[in-house]
Amino acid sequence: MSITVIILLSIIICLALFLPFTIHAVEKELEAFLFVLGILAVSITGLWSWELVSHALKEPIAISLAVLITGLLFRQFRKAITKFIEVVEDKIGLKPTIVLFVFVLSLLSSVITAIIAALILCEIAATLRLSKRDTVHVIVMGCFAIGMGAVLTPLGEPLSTIVTSKLAEEPHNAGFFYLFNLLWEFILPGVLLFSLLAARTKDPQNLTKQSVDHESKKDILVRAAKVFLFVMALVFFGQGLTPLAEISILKLPEWALYWANSISAILDNATLAAAEIVPSMTNKQIEFLLMALIISGGFLIPGNIPNIICASKFKIKSKEWAKDALPIGIAVMLVYFVILNLVPVASKY
C-alpha cells in the first residue's frame, strides 16, 4: 500500500472520528456522511467488486426489518406494555420492577434491537413516576445494560451486525451466534450488574407519570431506512479501511486496543468497529476491542444509539449523563480489563 493511500485513508478516519462530534449537521446526517466516506475509502483502495456491492445491500436487511417490525409492534401494543409495567410494579414493588425489566429488556435487545429496547426503556422510566434525578439514573444504567445485551446477535445493533459481517470468512467463520459464544460470560454478569445498579433510586415514588412522545408510522419507516443506510455505509467503510487496519491496529497489544477504544465515549462504537475489526485478529484481540467499545459507549450520550434516543426523549443534558455514567462506567471498565486478562479465550473453543 502506497504512502499516498495511507495518508488518504488516515484523513478519512480523522473525518469519520471528529466531524460528527464537532459539527451538528454531520452528526444529524451521520448515515449519509459515513456512506460518502465509505465510497471514498473503497475507491481509494481499489477494492470495488460486485460481491462487495451485493454484500453491502444484503447485510442491512435483517437488522432493518427487525427495527421496522418491532417498531410497528411496539407502536401497536404500547398501551398494553405500559399497563403491564404498572401491574408488575403493583405486585413486586418499584426496585424489583426496575431490575426485572432492565435485565429482561437488555437480553431481548439482541433480538428486538437496541433501538426498540431504548424506546421501551423510556416507557418504563416514564410509567414508574420517578423524579428527574432517578429517571436519569435508571436511563443511564439501562442504556449501559442494553448496549451490552444487544451485542449478542447481529440483530441487536449495527456494531454487532458489522462485526459479524467482517468476520464471516476464515478463520472465524462468524455466524449468528459467534458473538454470543465469544462474549456471553462477560456480557451476562455486566447486564445483571447494571440492572441492579439501575434500581438504586433515592427519591420517593410520588410524582406524576411523565409523557414520552409517540412515534408515527412515518418515523418508524424513516428510522428503519436510516439503519439500512448506516449498516451499508459501515460495510463500505470497513472494507475500504481494512488494508490500513491490517498494518496498524493488528500491531497494537491487547491492553492498548482496550484503552484506545475508550474513545467510543464520544464516537459511535459501530463506526469504530467498522474501522478496526479485521479477519486476521485473534479472538482475544476481538474480546478486548469489543468490550472496550461496549462499556465506554455508555460513558457519554454520543457513544451509543440507546443513549441518544433516551437522552433525546427525556431531554437529558450531557453533564447530567456524564455525572451519573462516568464514575460507574470507568470502574466497570477497570474491572473488565482485569477479568479479560485473567480469562483464557482458549477455554471457550
mmCIF file of N, CA, C and O in Angstrom, residues 55-107:
data_model
loop_
_atom_site.group_PDB
_atom_site.id
_atom_site.type_symbol
_atom_site.label_atom_id
_atom_site.label_comp_id
_atom_site.label_asym_id
_atom_site.label_seq_id
_atom_site.Cartn_x
_atom_site.Cartn_y
_atom_site.Cartn_z
ATOM 1 N N HIS A 55 -22.967 -7.658 -1.097
ATOM 2 C CA HIS A 55 -22.869 -7.855 0.350
ATOM 3 C C HIS A 55 -23.397 -6.636 1.106
ATOM 4 O O HIS A 55 -24.114 -6.762 2.111
ATOM 5 N N ALA A 56 -23.048 -5.445 0.610
ATOM 6 C CA ALA A 56 -23.480 -4.208 1.261
ATOM 7 C C ALA A 56 -24.990 -4.015 1.183
ATOM 8 O O ALA A 56 -25.590 -3.396 2.066
ATOM 9 N N LEU A 57 -25.607 -4.543 0.141
ATOM 10 C CA LEU A 57 -27.062 -4.447 0.000
ATOM 11 C C LEU A 57 -27.795 -5.503 0.824
ATOM 12 O O LEU A 57 -28.904 -5.265 1.304
ATOM 13 N N LYS A 58 -27.167 -6.664 1.004
ATOM 14 C CA LYS A 58 -27.827 -7.763 1.734
ATOM 15 C C LYS A 58 -27.647 -7.649 3.249
ATOM 16 O O LYS A 58 -28.547 -7.983 4.017
ATOM 17 N N GLU A 59 -26.477 -7.203 3.695
ATOM 18 C CA GLU A 59 -26.148 -7.234 5.125
ATOM 19 C C GLU A 59 -27.118 -6.430 6.004
ATOM 20 O O GLU A 59 -27.439 -6.857 7.113
ATOM 21 N N PRO A 60 -27.621 -5.266 5.549
ATOM 22 C CA PRO A 60 -28.510 -4.483 6.426
ATOM 23 C C PRO A 60 -29.942 -4.996 6.493
ATOM 24 O O PRO A 60 -30.725 -4.487 7.303
ATOM 25 N N ILE A 61 -30.309 -5.966 5.662
ATOM 26 C CA ILE A 61 -31.722 -6.351 5.551
ATOM 27 C C ILE A 61 -32.281 -6.860 6.877
ATOM 28 O O ILE A 61 -33.345 -6.426 7.331
ATOM 29 N N ALA A 62 -31.572 -7.796 7.525
ATOM 30 C CA ALA A 62 -32.104 -8.427 8.733
ATOM 31 C C ALA A 62 -32.336 -7.418 9.855
ATOM 32 O O ALA A 62 -33.420 -7.370 10.451
ATOM 33 N N ILE A 63 -31.338 -6.585 10.159
ATOM 34 C CA ILE A 63 -31.489 -5.641 11.264
ATOM 35 C C ILE A 63 -32.496 -4.551 10.924
ATOM 36 O O ILE A 63 -33.261 -4.097 11.789
ATOM 37 N N SER A 64 -32.562 -4.139 9.659
ATOM 38 C CA SER A 64 -33.538 -3.116 9.259
ATOM 39 C C SER A 64 -34.963 -3.633 9.391
ATOM 40 O O SER A 64 -35.854 -2.922 9.865
ATOM 41 N N LEU A 65 -35.180 -4.878 8.975
ATOM 42 C CA LEU A 65 -36.506 -5.483 9.133
ATOM 43 C C LEU A 65 -36.864 -5.639 10.604
ATOM 44 O O LEU A 65 -38.014 -5.435 11.005
ATOM 45 N N ALA A 66 -35.869 -6.007 11.421
ATOM 46 C CA ALA A 66 -36.118 -6.146 12.860
ATOM 47 C C ALA A 66 -36.528 -4.809 13.470
ATOM 48 O O ALA A 66 -37.463 -4.731 14.274
ATOM 49 N N VAL A 67 -35.833 -3.742 13.081
ATOM 50 C CA VAL A 67 -36.178 -2.396 13.566
ATOM 51 C C VAL A 67 -37.581 -2.000 13.115
ATOM 52 O O VAL A 67 -38.373 -1.461 13.894
ATOM 53 N N LEU A 68 -37.889 -2.283 11.865
ATOM 54 C CA LEU A 68 -39.197 -1.921 11.313
ATOM 55 C C LEU A 68 -40.333 -2.702 11.984
ATOM 56 O O LEU A 68 -41.308 -2.113 12.475
ATOM 57 N N ILE A 69 -40.209 -4.019 12.023
ATOM 58 C CA ILE A 69 -41.293 -4.869 12.546
ATOM 59 C C ILE A 69 -41.500 -4.648 14.035
ATOM 60 O O ILE A 69 -42.629 -4.463 14.508
ATOM 61 N N THR A 70 -40.413 -4.656 14.801
ATOM 62 C CA THR A 70 -40.561 -4.456 16.244
ATOM 63 C C THR A 70 -41.021 -3.035 16.566
ATOM 64 O O THR A 70 -41.746 -2.823 17.544
ATOM 65 N N GLY A 71 -40.628 -2.072 15.741
ATOM 66 C CA GLY A 71 -41.096 -0.700 15.930
ATOM 67 C C GLY A 71 -42.593 -0.578 15.731
ATOM 68 O O GLY A 71 -43.296 0.078 16.513
ATOM 69 N N LEU A 72 -43.108 -1.220 14.707
ATOM 70 C CA LEU A 72 -44.550 -1.209 14.449
ATOM 71 C C LEU A 72 -45.307 -1.957 15.548
ATOM 72 O O LEU A 72 -46.388 -1.523 15.975
ATOM 73 N N LEU A 73 -44.742 -3.074 16.003
ATOM 74 C CA LEU A 73 -45.388 -3.832 17.080
ATOM 75 C C LEU A 73 -45.412 -3.029 18.376
ATOM 76 O O LEU A 73 -46.419 -3.028 19.100
ATOM 77 N N PHE A 74 -44.323 -2.360 18.673
ATOM 78 C CA PHE A 74 -44.276 -1.537 19.882
ATOM 79 C C PHE A 74 -45.309 -0.412 19.815
ATOM 80 O O PHE A 74 -45.996 -0.120 20.804
ATOM 81 N N ARG A 75 -45.428 0.192 18.648
ATOM 82 C CA ARG A 75 -46.428 1.252 18.487
ATOM 83 C C ARG A 75 -47.842 0.719 18.694
ATOM 84 O O ARG A 75 -48.692 1.363 19.323
ATOM 85 N N GLN A 76 -48.100 -0.489 18.186
ATOM 86 C CA GLN A 76 -49.426 -1.091 18.290
ATOM 87 C C GLN A 76 -49.772 -1.477 19.732
ATOM 88 O O GLN A 76 -50.914 -1.311 20.180
ATOM 89 N N PHE A 77 -48.787 -1.987 20.458
ATOM 90 C CA PHE A 77 -49.058 -2.529 21.795
ATOM 91 C C PHE A 77 -48.496 -1.662 22.914
ATOM 92 O O PHE A 77 -48.328 -2.126 24.041
ATOM 93 N N ARG A 78 -48.217 -0.419 22.614
ATOM 94 C CA ARG A 78 -47.605 0.464 23.602
ATOM 95 C C ARG A 78 -48.451 0.598 24.870
ATOM 96 O O ARG A 78 -47.932 0.511 25.989
ATOM 97 N N LYS A 79 -49.743 0.795 24.741
ATOM 98 C CA LYS A 79 -50.624 0.946 25.907
ATOM 99 C C LYS A 79 -50.639 -0.329 26.745
ATOM 100 O O LYS A 79 -50.635 -0.279 27.974
ATOM 101 N N ALA A 80 -50.647 -1.481 26.072
ATOM 102 C CA ALA A 80 -50.648 -2.751 26.796
ATOM 103 C C ALA A 80 -49.339 -2.937 27.557
ATOM 104 O O ALA A 80 -49.338 -3.449 28.693
ATOM 105 N N ILE A 81 -48.221 -2.513 26.959
ATOM 106 C CA ILE A 81 -46.922 -2.607 27.623
ATOM 107 C C ILE A 81 -46.898 -1.729 28.878
ATOM 108 O O ILE A 81 -46.437 -2.141 29.944
ATOM 109 N N THR A 82 -47.421 -0.515 28.734
ATOM 110 C CA THR A 82 -47.478 0.400 29.872
ATOM 111 C C THR A 82 -48.319 -0.176 31.002
ATOM 112 O O THR A 82 -47.945 -0.113 32.183
ATOM 113 N N LYS A 83 -49.453 -0.737 30.656
ATOM 114 C CA LYS A 83 -50.333 -1.343 31.658
ATOM 115 C C LYS A 83 -49.635 -2.526 32.354
ATOM 116 O O LYS A 83 -49.741 -2.693 33.581
ATOM 117 N N PHE A 84 -48.905 -3.307 31.576
ATOM 118 C CA PHE A 84 -48.191 -4.457 32.136
ATOM 119 C C PHE A 84 -47.133 -4.000 33.132
ATOM 120 O O PHE A 84 -46.960 -4.610 34.203
ATOM 121 N N ILE A 85 -46.432 -2.929 32.810
ATOM 122 C CA ILE A 85 -45.420 -2.374 33.722
ATOM 123 C C ILE A 85 -46.067 -1.972 35.039
ATOM 124 O O ILE A 85 -45.547 -2.261 36.126
ATOM 125 N N GLU A 86 -47.213 -1.312 34.965
ATOM 126 C CA GLU A 86 -47.925 -0.871 36.171
ATOM 127 C C GLU A 86 -48.374 -2.055 37.029
ATOM 128 O O GLU A 86 -48.264 -2.019 38.255
ATOM 129 N N VAL A 87 -48.859 -3.104 36.372
ATOM 130 C CA VAL A 87 -49.317 -4.295 37.101
ATOM 131 C C VAL A 87 -48.155 -4.967 37.823
ATOM 132 O O VAL A 87 -48.266 -5.347 39.001
ATOM 133 N N VAL A 88 -47.038 -5.128 37.124
ATOM 134 C CA VAL A 88 -45.864 -5.765 37.732
ATOM 135 C C VAL A 88 -45.366 -4.941 38.914
ATOM 136 O O VAL A 88 -45.027 -5.490 39.981
ATOM 137 N N GLU A 89 -45.339 -3.627 38.754
ATOM 138 C CA GLU A 89 -44.885 -2.776 39.857
ATOM 139 C C GLU A 89 -45.790 -2.906 41.077
ATOM 140 O O GLU A 89 -45.315 -2.954 42.219
ATOM 141 N N ASP A 90 -47.088 -2.969 40.856
ATOM 142 C CA ASP A 90 -48.032 -3.146 41.963
ATOM 143 C C ASP A 90 -47.789 -4.467 42.699
ATOM 144 O O ASP A 90 -47.969 -4.559 43.916
ATOM 145 N N LYS A 91 -47.383 -5.486 41.962
ATOM 146 C CA LYS A 91 -47.194 -6.823 42.536
ATOM 147 C C LYS A 91 -45.886 -6.955 43.305
ATOM 148 O O LYS A 91 -45.844 -7.548 44.389
ATOM 149 N N ILE A 92 -44.787 -6.423 42.750
ATOM 150 C CA ILE A 92 -43.471 -6.699 43.344
ATOM 151 C C ILE A 92 -42.745 -5.461 43.861
ATOM 152 O O ILE A 92 -41.693 -5.578 44.489
ATOM 153 N N GLY A 93 -43.247 -4.265 43.593
ATOM 154 C CA GLY A 93 -42.602 -3.062 44.084
ATOM 155 C C GLY A 93 -41.715 -2.392 43.052
ATOM 156 O O GLY A 93 -41.388 -2.970 42.007
ATOM 157 N N LEU A 94 -41.295 -1.170 43.362
ATOM 158 C CA LEU A 94 -40.561 -0.344 42.404
ATOM 159 C C LEU A 94 -39.195 -0.917 42.028
ATOM 160 O O LEU A 94 -38.899 -1.134 40.857
ATOM 161 N N LYS A 95 -38.337 -1.159 43.018
ATOM 162 C CA LYS A 95 -36.961 -1.561 42.717
ATOM 163 C C LYS A 95 -36.868 -2.925 42.038
ATOM 164 O O LYS A 95 -36.137 -3.083 41.049
ATOM 165 N N PRO A 96 -37.598 -3.943 42.521
ATOM 166 C CA PRO A 96 -37.579 -5.220 41.797
ATOM 167 C C PRO A 96 -38.092 -5.094 40.361
ATOM 168 O O PRO A 96 -37.609 -5.790 39.466
ATOM 169 N N THR A 97 -39.076 -4.189 40.164
ATOM 170 C CA THR A 97 -39.594 -3.962 38.808
ATOM 171 C C THR A 97 -38.510 -3.411 37.894
ATOM 172 O O THR A 97 -38.363 -3.841 36.745
ATOM 173 N N ILE A 98 -37.749 -2.462 38.405
ATOM 174 C CA ILE A 98 -36.663 -1.880 37.602
ATOM 175 C C ILE A 98 -35.634 -2.940 37.241
ATOM 176 O O ILE A 98 -35.234 -3.069 36.074
ATOM 177 N N VAL A 99 -35.202 -3.719 38.228
ATOM 178 C CA VAL A 99 -34.209 -4.775 37.970
ATOM 179 C C VAL A 99 -34.733 -5.762 36.937
ATOM 180 O O VAL A 99 -34.038 -6.105 35.971
ATOM 181 N N LEU A 100 -35.944 -6.245 37.136
ATOM 182 C CA LEU A 100 -36.527 -7.252 36.252
ATOM 183 C C LEU A 100 -36.630 -6.746 34.823
ATOM 184 O O LEU A 100 -36.172 -7.416 33.884
ATOM 185 N N PHE A 101 -37.212 -5.553 34.642
ATOM 186 C CA PHE A 101 -37.445 -5.067 33.290
ATOM 187 C C PHE A 101 -36.148 -4.688 32.580
ATOM 188 O O PHE A 101 -35.994 -4.946 31.379
ATOM 189 N N VAL A 102 -35.215 -4.083 33.289
ATOM 190 C CA VAL A 102 -33.947 -3.712 32.644
ATOM 191 C C VAL A 102 -33.178 -4.961 32.224
ATOM 192 O O VAL A 102 -32.630 -5.029 31.124
ATOM 193 N N PHE A 103 -33.148 -5.971 33.103
ATOM 194 C CA PHE A 103 -32.415 -7.195 32.788
ATOM 195 C C PHE A 103 -33.035 -7.920 31.589
ATOM 196 O O PHE A 103 -32.338 -8.253 30.618
ATOM 197 N N VAL A 104 -34.346 -8.153 31.633
ATOM 198 C CA VAL A 104 -35.022 -8.864 30.538
ATOM 199 C C VAL A 104 -34.956 -8.071 29.248
ATOM 200 O O VAL A 104 -34.672 -8.612 28.176
ATOM 201 N N LEU A 105 -35.202 -6.768 29.345
ATOM 202 C CA LEU A 105 -35.180 -5.910 28.154
ATOM 203 C C LEU A 105 -33.801 -5.900 27.502
ATOM 204 O O LEU A 105 -33.685 -5.939 26.272
ATOM 205 N N SER A 106 -32.751 -5.882 28.321
ATOM 206 C CA SER A 106 -31.386 -5.842 27.783
ATOM 207 C C SER A 106 -31.048 -7.122 27.020
ATOM 208 O O SER A 106 -30.400 -7.078 25.979
ATOM 209 N N LEU A 107 -31.485 -8.263 27.535
ATOM 210 C CA LEU A 107 -31.242 -9.515 26.829
ATOM 211 C C LEU A 107 -32.097 -9.602 25.564
ATOM 212 O O LEU A 107 -31.632 -10.070 24.526
#
